[in-house]
Coordinates of C-alpha atoms in Angstrom, one line a residue:
M1216 CA -19.0 -25.7 24.0
Y1217 CA -19.2 -22.3 25.6
R1218 CA -22.6 -20.5 26.2
Q1219 CA -22.3 -16.8 26.5
I1220 CA -23.0 -15.0 29.8
T1221 CA -24.2 -11.4 29.8
D1222 CA -24.0 -10.6 33.5
P1223 CA -21.6 -12.8 35.4
L1224 CA -21.4 -10.5 38.4
D1225 CA -25.2 -10.0 38.7
H1226 CA -24.6 -6.3 38.6
P1227 CA -25.0 -4.8 35.1
A1228 CA -23.0 -1.6 35.8
L1229 CA -20.0 -3.5 37.3
T1230 CA -20.2 -6.1 34.6
A1231 CA -20.2 -3.5 31.9
L1232 CA -17.2 -1.7 33.5
L1233 CA -15.3 -5.0 33.6
A1234 CA -16.3 -5.8 30.1
A1235 CA -14.9 -2.5 28.8
T1236 CA -11.5 -3.0 30.7
P1237 CA -9.6 -4.6 27.8
L1238 CA -10.4 -1.7 25.5
L1239 CA -9.7 0.8 28.2
V1240 CA -6.3 -0.8 28.8
L1241 CA -5.5 -0.5 25.1
L1242 CA -6.6 3.1 24.8
V1243 CA -4.9 4.3 28.0
L1244 CA -1.6 2.6 27.1
L1245 CA -1.7 4.1 23.6
G1246 CA -3.1 7.6 24.3
V1247 CA -1.9 8.4 27.8
L1248 CA 1.2 6.3 28.5
R1249 CA 2.4 6.3 24.8
V1250 CA 3.3 2.6 24.8
K1251 CA 4.2 1.2 21.4
A1252 CA 1.0 -0.1 19.7
Y1253 CA 2.0 -3.7 19.5
W1254 CA 2.8 -3.8 23.3
A1255 CA -0.5 -2.0 24.1
A1256 CA -2.4 -4.5 21.8
L1257 CA -0.7 -7.5 23.5
A1258 CA -1.6 -6.1 27.0
G1259 CA -5.2 -5.5 25.9
L1260 CA -5.4 -9.0 24.5
A1261 CA -4.1 -10.5 27.7
T1262 CA -6.6 -8.5 29.7
A1263 CA -9.4 -9.8 27.5
V1264 CA -8.4 -13.4 27.7
V1265 CA -8.0 -13.3 31.5
T1266 CA -11.4 -11.5 31.9
A1267 CA -13.1 -14.0 29.6
V1268 CA -11.7 -17.1 31.4
A1269 CA -11.7 -15.9 35.0
V1270 CA -14.9 -13.8 35.0
Y1271 CA -17.1 -15.1 32.2
G1272 CA -16.1 -18.7 32.6
M1273 CA -15.0 -19.2 29.0
P1274 CA -12.8 -22.3 28.6
A1275 CA -9.2 -21.3 28.0
G1276 CA -9.1 -23.4 24.8
Q1277 CA -12.1 -21.6 23.4
A1278 CA -10.6 -18.2 24.3
A1279 CA -7.4 -19.1 22.5
L1280 CA -9.2 -20.4 19.4
G1281 CA -11.3 -17.2 19.3
A1282 CA -8.1 -15.1 19.6
A1283 CA -6.6 -17.2 16.7
E1284 CA -9.6 -16.5 14.5
G1285 CA -9.4 -12.8 15.2
A1286 CA -5.6 -12.7 14.4
A1287 CA -6.3 -14.5 11.2
F1288 CA -9.0 -11.9 10.3
G1289 CA -6.4 -9.2 11.1
L1290 CA -4.0 -10.6 8.6
F1291 CA -6.8 -11.2 6.0
P1292 CA -8.3 -8.9 4.9
I1293 CA -6.9 -6.0 7.0
V1294 CA -3.1 -6.4 6.6
W1295 CA -3.6 -7.6 3.1
I1296 CA -5.2 -4.3 2.2
V1297 CA -2.4 -2.2 3.8
L1298 CA 0.3 -4.2 2.0
G1299 CA -1.3 -3.6 -1.4
A1300 CA -1.8 0.1 -0.9
V1301 CA 1.7 0.7 0.3
W1302 CA 3.1 -1.3 -2.6
I1303 CA 1.2 0.8 -5.2
N1304 CA 2.5 4.0 -3.5
R1305 CA 6.1 2.7 -3.7
L1306 CA 5.6 1.9 -7.4
Q1307 CA 4.5 5.4 -8.1
R1308 CA 7.4 6.8 -6.2
A1309 CA 9.8 4.6 -8.1
S1310 CA 8.5 5.9 -11.4
G1311 CA 8.2 9.5 -10.3
H1312 CA 4.5 9.7 -11.1
D1313 CA 3.5 10.7 -7.5
A1314 CA 5.0 14.1 -8.5
V1315 CA 2.6 14.2 -11.4
I1316 CA -0.3 13.7 -9.0
S1317 CA 1.1 16.5 -6.8
R1318 CA 1.2 18.9 -9.7
T1319 CA -2.4 18.1 -10.8
F1320 CA -3.7 18.9 -7.4
A1321 CA -1.5 22.0 -7.2
R1322 CA -3.2 23.3 -10.3
L1323 CA -6.5 23.0 -8.6
S1324 CA -5.1 24.7 -5.5
D1325 CA -1.5 25.0 -4.2
D1326 CA -2.9 25.1 -0.7
P1327 CA -2.1 21.8 1.0
R1328 CA -5.2 22.2 3.2
V1329 CA -7.5 22.3 0.3
Q1330 CA -5.7 19.3 -1.3
A1331 CA -6.2 17.4 2.0
V1332 CA -10.0 18.0 1.9
L1333 CA -10.3 17.0 -1.7
I1334 CA -8.2 13.8 -1.3
A1335 CA -9.0 12.6 2.2
F1336 CA -12.7 13.7 2.4
C1337 CA -14.0 13.6 -1.2
F1338 CA -11.7 11.0 -2.9
G1339 CA -11.6 8.9 0.3
A1340 CA -15.4 8.7 0.4
M1341 CA -15.5 7.5 -3.2
I1342 CA -13.1 4.7 -2.3
E1343 CA -15.2 3.9 0.8
S1344 CA -18.3 3.6 -1.3
L1345 CA -16.7 0.7 -3.1
S1346 CA -14.5 -0.9 -0.4
G1347 CA -14.3 -0.5 3.4
F1348 CA -11.9 -2.2 5.9
G1349 CA -9.6 0.9 6.0
T1350 CA -8.8 0.9 2.3
P1351 CA -9.5 4.7 2.0
I1352 CA -7.2 5.4 4.9
A1353 CA -4.4 3.4 3.4
V1354 CA -4.7 5.0 0.0
T1355 CA -5.3 8.6 0.9
S1356 CA -2.7 8.9 3.6
V1357 CA 0.1 7.9 1.3
I1358 CA -1.1 10.4 -1.3
L1359 CA -1.1 13.1 1.3
V1360 CA 2.4 12.3 2.3
G1361 CA 3.5 12.4 -1.3
L1362 CA 1.9 15.9 -1.6
G1363 CA 4.1 17.2 1.3
Q1364 CA 1.9 16.7 4.3
P1365 CA 3.8 15.6 7.5
P1366 CA 3.2 11.9 8.0
L1367 CA 1.4 12.3 11.4
K1368 CA -1.0 14.9 10.0
A1369 CA -1.6 12.8 6.9
A1370 CA -2.5 9.8 9.0
A1371 CA -4.8 11.8 11.3
I1372 CA -6.6 13.5 8.4
A1373 CA -7.1 10.3 6.5
T1374 CA -8.4 8.5 9.6
F1375 CA -10.9 11.2 10.7
A1376 CA -12.1 11.9 7.1
N1377 CA -13.0 8.3 6.8
T1378 CA -15.7 8.8 9.5
A1379 CA -18.0 10.7 7.1
P1380 CA -18.9 7.9 4.7
A1381 CA -18.8 5.0 7.1
A1382 CA -22.5 4.8 8.0
F1383 CA -23.2 3.6 4.4
G1384 CA -19.8 2.0 3.8
S1385 CA -19.2 -0.2 0.8
V1386 CA -22.3 -0.3 -1.4
G1387 CA -24.5 0.0 1.7
N1388 CA -23.2 -3.0 3.5
P1389 CA -23.7 -1.6 7.0
I1390 CA -27.3 -0.9 6.2
Q1391 CA -27.8 -4.3 4.8
A1392 CA -26.3 -5.9 7.9
L1393 CA -28.6 -3.7 10.1
A1394 CA -31.6 -4.8 8.1
K1395 CA -30.7 -8.4 8.4
V1396 CA -30.6 -8.4 12.2
T1397 CA -33.5 -5.9 12.9
S1398 CA -36.0 -7.1 10.2
Y1399 CA -36.5 -3.5 9.1
P1400 CA -36.5 -2.8 5.4
A1401 CA -33.1 -1.6 4.3
A1402 CA -34.5 1.4 2.4
E1403 CA -36.2 2.7 5.6
L1404 CA -33.0 2.2 7.6
G1405 CA -31.0 4.0 4.9
A1406 CA -33.4 6.9 4.9
M1407 CA -33.2 7.3 8.7
V1408 CA -29.4 7.0 8.7
G1409 CA -29.2 9.6 5.9
R1410 CA -31.2 12.1 8.1
Q1411 CA -28.5 11.8 10.8
S1412 CA -25.3 11.2 9.0
A1413 CA -25.9 14.2 6.7
V1414 CA -25.7 16.5 9.8
I1415 CA -22.6 14.7 11.1
A1416 CA -20.8 14.7 7.8
F1417 CA -21.3 18.4 7.5
L1418 CA -19.1 19.0 10.5
V1419 CA -16.2 16.8 9.3
P1420 CA -14.4 19.2 6.9
F1421 CA -14.4 21.9 9.5
V1422 CA -12.6 19.5 11.9
L1423 CA -10.2 18.5 9.2
L1424 CA -9.2 22.1 8.7
F1425 CA -8.7 22.6 12.4
I1426 CA -6.5 19.6 12.6
L1427 CA -4.5 20.8 9.7
D1428 CA -4.1 24.5 10.6
G1429 CA -6.0 25.4 13.7
R1430 CA -8.1 28.6 13.8
R1431 CA -6.2 30.1 10.9
G1432 CA -7.4 27.2 8.7
L1433 CA -11.0 27.8 9.7
R1434 CA -10.8 31.5 9.3
E1435 CA -9.2 31.4 5.8
L1436 CA -10.9 28.3 4.4
W1437 CA -14.4 28.2 5.9
P1438 CA -16.0 28.6 2.5
V1439 CA -14.2 25.4 1.3
A1440 CA -15.3 23.5 4.4
L1441 CA -18.8 24.8 4.0
A1442 CA -19.0 23.7 0.4
A1443 CA -17.5 20.3 1.1
G1444 CA -19.7 19.6 4.2
A1445 CA -22.9 21.0 2.8
G1446 CA -22.4 19.2 -0.6
F1447 CA -21.6 15.9 1.1
G1448 CA -24.5 16.2 3.6
A1449 CA -27.0 17.2 0.8
G1450 CA -25.8 14.3 -1.4
Q1451 CA -26.1 11.8 1.5
Y1452 CA -29.6 13.0 2.4
L1453 CA -31.0 13.2 -1.1
C1454 CA -29.5 9.9 -2.3
S1455 CA -30.5 7.9 0.8
N1456 CA -34.0 9.3 0.9
R1457 CA -34.8 9.8 -2.8
L1458 CA -32.6 7.5 -4.9
A1459 CA -30.7 4.3 -3.7
Y1460 CA -28.9 4.1 -0.3
Q1461 CA -26.3 1.8 -1.9
L1462 CA -25.0 4.8 -3.9
T1463 CA -25.1 7.3 -1.1
D1464 CA -21.4 7.8 -0.5
L1465 CA -20.5 7.9 -4.2
V1466 CA -23.1 10.5 -4.9
A1467 CA -22.2 12.5 -1.8
A1468 CA -18.4 12.5 -2.7
L1469 CA -19.0 13.7 -6.2
V1470 CA -21.4 16.5 -5.1
S1471 CA -18.9 17.5 -2.4
A1472 CA -15.9 17.6 -4.8
G1473 CA -17.9 19.6 -7.3
A1474 CA -18.9 22.1 -4.7
V1475 CA -15.3 22.6 -3.6
I1476 CA -14.0 23.1 -7.1
L1477 CA -16.8 25.6 -7.8
V1478 CA -15.8 27.6 -4.7
L1479 CA -12.2 27.5 -5.7
R1480 CA -13.1 29.1 -9.1
V1481 CA -14.8 31.9 -7.2
R1482 CA -12.6 32.4 -4.2
R1483 CA -9.0 31.4 -3.9
P1484 CA -7.5 30.8 -0.4
P1485 CA -5.2 33.7 0.7
H1486 CA -1.8 32.4 1.7
P1487 CA -1.1 28.6 1.7
P1488 CA 0.9 27.8 4.9
D1489 CA 4.2 26.0 5.1
P1490 CA 3.5 22.3 5.7
G1491 CA 5.9 22.5 8.7
P1492 CA 8.7 20.4 10.1
G1493 CA 8.5 16.7 9.3
A1494 CA 6.7 17.1 6.0
G1495 CA 7.1 14.3 3.7
S1496 CA 9.8 14.7 1.1
R1497 CA 8.6 15.0 -2.5
A1498 CA 9.1 12.1 -4.8
P1499 CA 11.6 12.2 -7.6
R1500 CA 10.5 14.2 -10.6
L1501 CA 10.1 12.8 -14.0
P1502 CA 13.4 13.5 -15.8
A1503 CA 11.8 15.2 -18.8
Q1504 CA 9.6 17.6 -16.7
P1505 CA 11.4 19.2 -13.7
E1506 CA 9.0 20.8 -11.3
P1507 CA 9.7 24.0 -9.3
E1508 CA 8.7 23.9 -5.7
P1509 CA 5.1 25.1 -5.1
A1510 CA 4.4 28.5 -3.6
F1511 CA 4.0 27.4 0.0
A1512 CA 7.3 25.6 0.0
L1513 CA 9.1 28.6 -1.4
A1514 CA 7.5 30.7 1.3
A1515 CA 9.0 28.5 4.0
A1516 CA 12.5 29.1 2.7
A1517 CA 12.0 32.9 2.4
P1518 CA 14.2 35.2 4.6
L1519 CA 12.8 36.6 7.9
V1520 CA 13.0 40.1 6.6
P1521 CA 11.0 40.3 3.3
P1522 CA 12.6 42.1 0.3
P1523 CA 10.9 45.1 -1.2
V1524 CA 7.6 44.2 -2.9
A1525 CA 8.9 45.1 -6.3
D1526 CA 11.6 42.5 -6.0
V1527 CA 9.3 39.6 -5.0
P1528 CA 9.0 37.2 -7.9
S1529 CA 5.6 35.8 -8.7
A1530 CA 4.8 32.3 -7.5
P1531 CA 5.9 29.8 -10.1
V1532 CA 3.1 28.0 -11.9
P1533 CA 3.3 24.2 -11.8
P1534 CA 4.3 22.9 -15.3
V1535 CA 1.6 21.2 -17.3
D1536 CA 2.4 17.5 -17.6
H1537 CA 1.8 15.6 -20.8
R1538 CA -1.6 14.1 -20.8
R1539 CA -0.1 10.6 -21.2
E1540 CA 1.9 11.0 -18.0
V1541 CA -1.2 12.3 -16.1
L1542 CA -3.2 9.2 -17.3
R1543 CA -0.4 6.9 -16.1
A1544 CA -0.2 8.6 -12.7
Y1545 CA -3.9 8.2 -12.1
F1546 CA -4.2 4.8 -13.8
P1547 CA -3.8 2.7 -10.5
Y1548 CA -6.8 4.6 -8.9
A1549 CA -8.9 4.4 -12.1
L1550 CA -8.2 0.6 -12.4
L1551 CA -8.9 0.1 -8.6
T1552 CA -12.2 1.9 -8.9
L1553 CA -13.2 -0.2 -12.0
L1554 CA -12.3 -3.5 -10.2
F1555 CA -14.2 -2.5 -7.1
S1556 CA -17.2 -1.6 -9.1
L1557 CA -17.1 -4.9 -11.0
V1558 CA -17.1 -7.0 -7.8
S1559 CA -19.4 -4.7 -5.8
Y1560 CA -22.4 -4.3 -8.1
D1561 CA -24.6 -7.2 -9.0
G1562 CA -23.6 -8.7 -12.3
P1563 CA -21.8 -11.7 -13.9
V1564 CA -18.4 -10.6 -12.5
A1565 CA -19.7 -10.1 -9.0
R1566 CA -21.6 -13.4 -9.0
F1567 CA -18.4 -15.3 -10.2
V1568 CA -16.3 -13.6 -7.5
D1569 CA -18.9 -14.4 -4.9
A1570 CA -18.9 -18.0 -6.0
Q1571 CA -15.3 -18.3 -5.1
D1572 CA -15.9 -17.2 -1.5
V1573 CA -15.2 -19.8 1.2
S1574 CA -16.9 -19.7 4.6
F1575 CA -16.3 -22.2 7.4
T1576 CA -16.7 -22.5 11.1
W1577 CA -13.4 -21.9 12.8
P1578 CA -12.0 -25.3 13.7
G1579 CA -12.6 -26.3 17.3
L1580 CA -14.5 -23.1 18.1
H1581 CA -17.9 -23.9 19.6
V1582 CA -19.7 -20.8 21.0
V1583 CA -23.4 -20.1 21.3
S1584 CA -25.3 -17.1 22.5
A1585 CA -27.1 -16.8 25.8
S1586 CA -30.2 -18.0 23.9
G1587 CA -28.4 -21.1 22.6
R1588 CA -27.9 -20.0 19.0
P1589 CA -24.5 -20.3 17.2
V1590 CA -22.8 -16.9 17.0
A1591 CA -22.1 -15.6 13.6
I1592 CA -18.6 -14.4 14.5
A1593 CA -17.4 -18.0 14.8
T1594 CA -17.7 -18.3 11.0
F1595 CA -14.7 -17.2 9.1
D1596 CA -15.3 -15.7 5.6
F1597 CA -12.4 -16.1 3.2
G1598 CA -13.5 -14.1 0.2
W1599 CA -10.0 -14.3 -1.4
L1600 CA -10.8 -13.2 -4.9
G1601 CA -13.0 -10.2 -4.2
A1602 CA -11.0 -9.0 -1.2
A1603 CA -9.8 -5.4 -1.4
G1604 CA -6.2 -6.6 -0.8
T1605 CA -6.4 -8.9 -3.8
L1606 CA -7.8 -6.2 -6.0
L1607 CA -5.0 -3.9 -4.8
L1608 CA -2.4 -6.6 -5.7
L1609 CA -3.9 -7.0 -9.2
T1610 CA -3.9 -3.2 -9.6
G1611 CA -0.2 -3.1 -8.5
V1612 CA 0.8 -5.8 -11.0
V1613 CA -0.8 -4.0 -13.9
S1614 CA 0.3 -0.6 -12.7
A1615 CA 3.9 -1.7 -12.6
W1616 CA 3.7 -2.4 -16.3
V1617 CA 1.8 0.8 -17.1
L1618 CA 4.2 3.0 -15.0
R1619 CA 7.2 1.3 -16.6
V1620 CA 8.7 0.0 -13.4
P1621 CA 11.0 -3.0 -14.2
A1622 CA 9.9 -6.3 -12.7
R1623 CA 13.0 -6.5 -10.4
R1624 CA 12.4 -3.0 -9.1
A1625 CA 8.7 -3.8 -8.6
L1626 CA 9.6 -6.9 -6.5
R1627 CA 12.0 -4.8 -4.5
C1628 CA 9.2 -2.3 -3.8
Y1629 CA 7.0 -5.1 -2.6
G1630 CA 9.7 -6.3 -0.2
E1631 CA 10.1 -2.7 1.1
A1632 CA 6.4 -2.5 1.7
L1633 CA 6.5 -5.8 3.6
R1634 CA 9.2 -4.4 5.9
Q1635 CA 7.4 -1.2 6.4
I1636 CA 4.2 -2.8 7.7
R1637 CA 5.7 -5.8 9.6
W1638 CA 5.0 -4.3 13.1
A1639 CA 1.6 -3.0 11.9
A1640 CA 0.7 -6.5 11.0
L1641 CA 1.5 -7.7 14.5
T1642 CA -0.5 -4.9 16.0
V1643 CA -3.6 -5.5 13.9
S1644 CA -3.5 -9.2 14.6
C1645 CA -3.4 -8.6 18.3
V1646 CA -6.2 -6.0 18.2
L1647 CA -8.5 -8.2 16.2
A1648 CA -7.7 -11.1 18.5
L1649 CA -8.8 -8.9 21.4
S1650 CA -12.0 -7.9 19.6
Y1651 CA -13.0 -11.5 18.9
V1652 CA -12.4 -12.7 22.5
M1653 CA -14.5 -9.8 23.8
N1654 CA -17.3 -10.6 21.3
L1655 CA -17.2 -14.4 21.8
A1656 CA -17.1 -14.2 25.6
G1657 CA -20.2 -11.9 25.7
M1658 CA -18.4 -8.7 26.9
A1659 CA -19.9 -6.6 24.1
V1660 CA -23.4 -7.9 24.9
S1661 CA -22.8 -7.0 28.6
L1662 CA -22.2 -3.3 27.6
G1663 CA -25.3 -3.2 25.5
V1664 CA -27.5 -4.7 28.2
W1665 CA -26.3 -2.1 30.7
L1666 CA -26.9 0.8 28.4
A1667 CA -30.4 -0.5 27.6
G1668 CA -31.2 -0.1 31.3
A1669 CA -31.0 3.7 31.0
G1670 CA -34.7 4.2 30.3
R1671 CA -35.7 7.2 28.1
L1672 CA -32.1 8.3 28.3
F1673 CA -31.2 5.3 26.2
A1674 CA -31.8 7.6 23.1
L1675 CA -28.9 9.7 24.4
L1676 CA -26.6 6.7 24.8
S1677 CA -27.6 4.7 21.8
G1678 CA -25.0 6.4 19.6
L1679 CA -22.3 5.6 22.2
L1680 CA -23.1 1.9 21.8
G1681 CA -22.5 2.1 18.1
W1682 CA -19.3 4.1 18.7
F1683 CA -18.0 1.4 21.0
G1684 CA -18.9 -1.4 18.5
V1685 CA -16.9 0.3 15.8
A1686 CA -14.0 1.2 18.1
L1687 CA -13.9 -2.5 19.0
T1688 CA -14.3 -4.1 15.6
G1689 CA -13.2 -1.3 13.2
S1690 CA -16.3 -1.9 11.1
D1691 CA -19.7 -0.2 11.1
T1692 CA -21.1 -3.4 9.4
S1693 CA -19.8 -5.5 12.3
S1694 CA -21.1 -3.1 14.9
N1695 CA -24.6 -3.2 13.3
A1696 CA -24.5 -6.9 13.2
L1697 CA -23.4 -7.0 16.9
F1698 CA -25.7 -4.4 18.4
G1699 CA -28.5 -3.7 15.9
A1700 CA -31.0 -6.2 17.3
M1701 CA -30.2 -5.1 20.9
Q1702 CA -30.8 -1.5 20.0
V1703 CA -34.3 -2.4 18.6
T1704 CA -35.2 -4.5 21.7
A1705 CA -34.0 -1.8 24.1
A1706 CA -36.0 0.9 22.2
Q1707 CA -39.1 -1.1 22.4
H1708 CA -38.8 -1.5 26.1
V1709 CA -38.1 2.2 26.8
G1710 CA -40.8 3.5 24.4
I1711 CA -38.8 5.2 21.7
S1712 CA -38.7 4.5 17.9
P1713 CA -36.9 1.2 17.2
L1714 CA -36.1 2.5 13.7
L1715 CA -34.4 5.5 15.3
A1716 CA -32.3 3.4 17.7
A1717 CA -31.2 1.0 15.0
A1718 CA -30.2 3.9 12.7
T1719 CA -28.4 5.7 15.5
N1720 CA -26.2 2.6 16.0
S1721 CA -24.9 2.9 12.5
T1722 CA -24.5 6.7 12.6
G1723 CA -22.9 6.7 16.0
G1724 CA -20.5 4.1 14.9
V1725 CA -18.9 6.2 12.2
Q1726 CA -17.1 8.3 14.8
G1727 CA -15.7 5.0 16.3
K1728 CA -13.8 4.7 13.1
A1729 CA -11.4 7.4 14.4
A1730 CA -10.7 5.4 17.6
A1731 CA -10.6 1.9 16.0
M1732 CA -7.2 0.4 16.6
Q1733 CA -7.1 -1.4 13.3
N1734 CA -7.7 2.0 11.4
L1735 CA -5.0 3.7 13.5
V1736 CA -2.6 0.9 12.6
I1737 CA -3.5 1.1 9.0
A1738 CA -2.9 4.9 8.9
A1739 CA 0.4 4.8 10.8
G1740 CA 1.7 1.8 8.9
A1741 CA 0.8 3.3 5.5
V1742 CA 2.9 6.5 6.2
G1743 CA 5.8 4.8 7.9
L1744 CA 4.9 5.7 11.5
T1745 CA 4.4 2.1 12.9
G1746 CA 4.6 2.3 16.7
R1747 CA 3.2 5.8 16.8
E1748 CA -0.5 4.9 16.6
G1749 CA -1.0 6.6 20.0
D1750 CA 0.1 9.9 18.5
V1751 CA -2.5 9.5 15.7
L1752 CA -5.1 8.6 18.4
R1753 CA -4.4 11.7 20.4
K1754 CA -4.9 13.9 17.4
V1755 CA -8.4 12.5 16.6
I1756 CA -9.9 11.0 19.8
G1757 CA -11.1 14.4 21.2
W1758 CA -12.8 15.3 17.9
S1759 CA -14.3 11.8 17.6
L1760 CA -16.0 12.2 21.0
A1761 CA -17.1 15.8 20.3
V1762 CA -18.9 14.9 17.1
L1763 CA -20.3 11.7 18.8
T1764 CA -21.8 14.0 21.4
V1765 CA -23.5 16.1 18.7
L1766 CA -24.9 12.9 17.3
C1767 CA -26.2 11.7 20.7
V1768 CA -27.9 15.0 21.3
L1769 CA -29.4 14.9 17.8
A1770 CA -30.7 11.3 18.3
W1771 CA -32.2 12.3 21.7
L1772 CA -34.0 15.3 20.2
Q1773 CA -35.3 13.0 17.4
S1774 CA -36.8 10.8 20.1
T1775 CA -38.8 13.8 21.4
S1776 CA -41.3 16.2 19.9
V1777 CA -38.6 18.7 19.0
L1778 CA -37.1 16.7 16.1
G1779 CA -39.4 13.7 16.0
W1780 CA -40.6 14.9 12.6
M1781 CA -37.2 13.7 11.2
V1782 CA -38.1 10.0 11.9
P1783 CA -40.0 8.4 9.0

């Protein structure tokens, strides 16, 4: 039996610094020294185990068992999700239907920047509203590569776009977890989160355009970013405060997509840029419907000295695919949405799926909190039937038949997907093992206790605690379960609104999604960049911290008379 210790050094600041060391080791090795992700994860895990045993006094056997549970959680459900998403993408490439998807988005706009906003931001939020655990990142990143985005940019865009909907997550799960540990009504928490996340989500499309094309992207496409951000923010606020917080991300995604399409009807972007070196190659075309290259690809191949204007041919218009082929191309996503809806919303299917879930205390693991209560993280939830990876597997099996991929070719695609993510699987397992050791030893609690000692400035740091929780666990739901009650207790001690502090934990956590190692591994593994997770991190970490700073300032102002009217 191990009883957690929150301040083994009797110095909260030093204890907090030591507690953060494993994560700092991981981030420095990845982002600064550019060490391969699995070596960085192994180094972080080793640091966590040594700190837990040598400083916190955790028995070595308990630390090893905690690491084993975390590794198992990394394989299921995380790696299970990535495998399914990559397999479906390979099936579409094998049948040539990823080219059909490319053409349908090209008809909305041949600008790859606009396509990225629609797919990663709007479509990704729709997937997040039904399933979390990195599923939107895995799905949207491979679509972006198929549309011609360079793999590194596709991974970065999919990762950062996933921050916008994370506060409400899958059918409001983060809010429900927060309500459970804080005893606040879920509807009140959802309303407060909506009054923060709407502001933060508004900024995300602008960041996406800057990542894609720098200042030129903002200058040329700010109306698209404005429509996407304002539509998403308005949808989040109205749904969380006036309708049902469980539907917030779905409503926000639909409003955002509608606003972007409306803007495109009124104002077309000027000149789509060349996707640049390293862009993903296009998938094979359907034999009966050859496709000319889109305008931006033709522009890249143009001579340096342009011919006379009269001789410049007009940009080719993407051919119109037969409706049957379009339906086949989008069938996997339609089926996936249907399956997620059936298992997410209360009904006979969801109740049957829930009845198959298996939960058990990890064998041999005996850890209690400082107050003597068993810690929830020691319980392993094996929801095999309703898991996102299982639904992706079912979708792949049916899609192989609909896409007319022979069984032998489909199995070969599955083997190729396994080979593609093998190193990602190792990395995810090590990162989750690190996370579990830190949580079980009490390191995460040590950080929270230290931040709670900041007095009235706690309102400014509250979002940072949520960010750290998600960066550590990869899940806003887990971060809320870990730090939600602590946020409320600290707020009561320093004299600010406990409801505000609890909501800020969830809203601050969304930016931690961009720095969460499991999400970086999912993004890199999905686009074939396993081992380059550090490159993805460097593209998004600065923006993650910048938007987090905006949230922290917003939360602090909401704790004062300046914006206190925003707190219910």
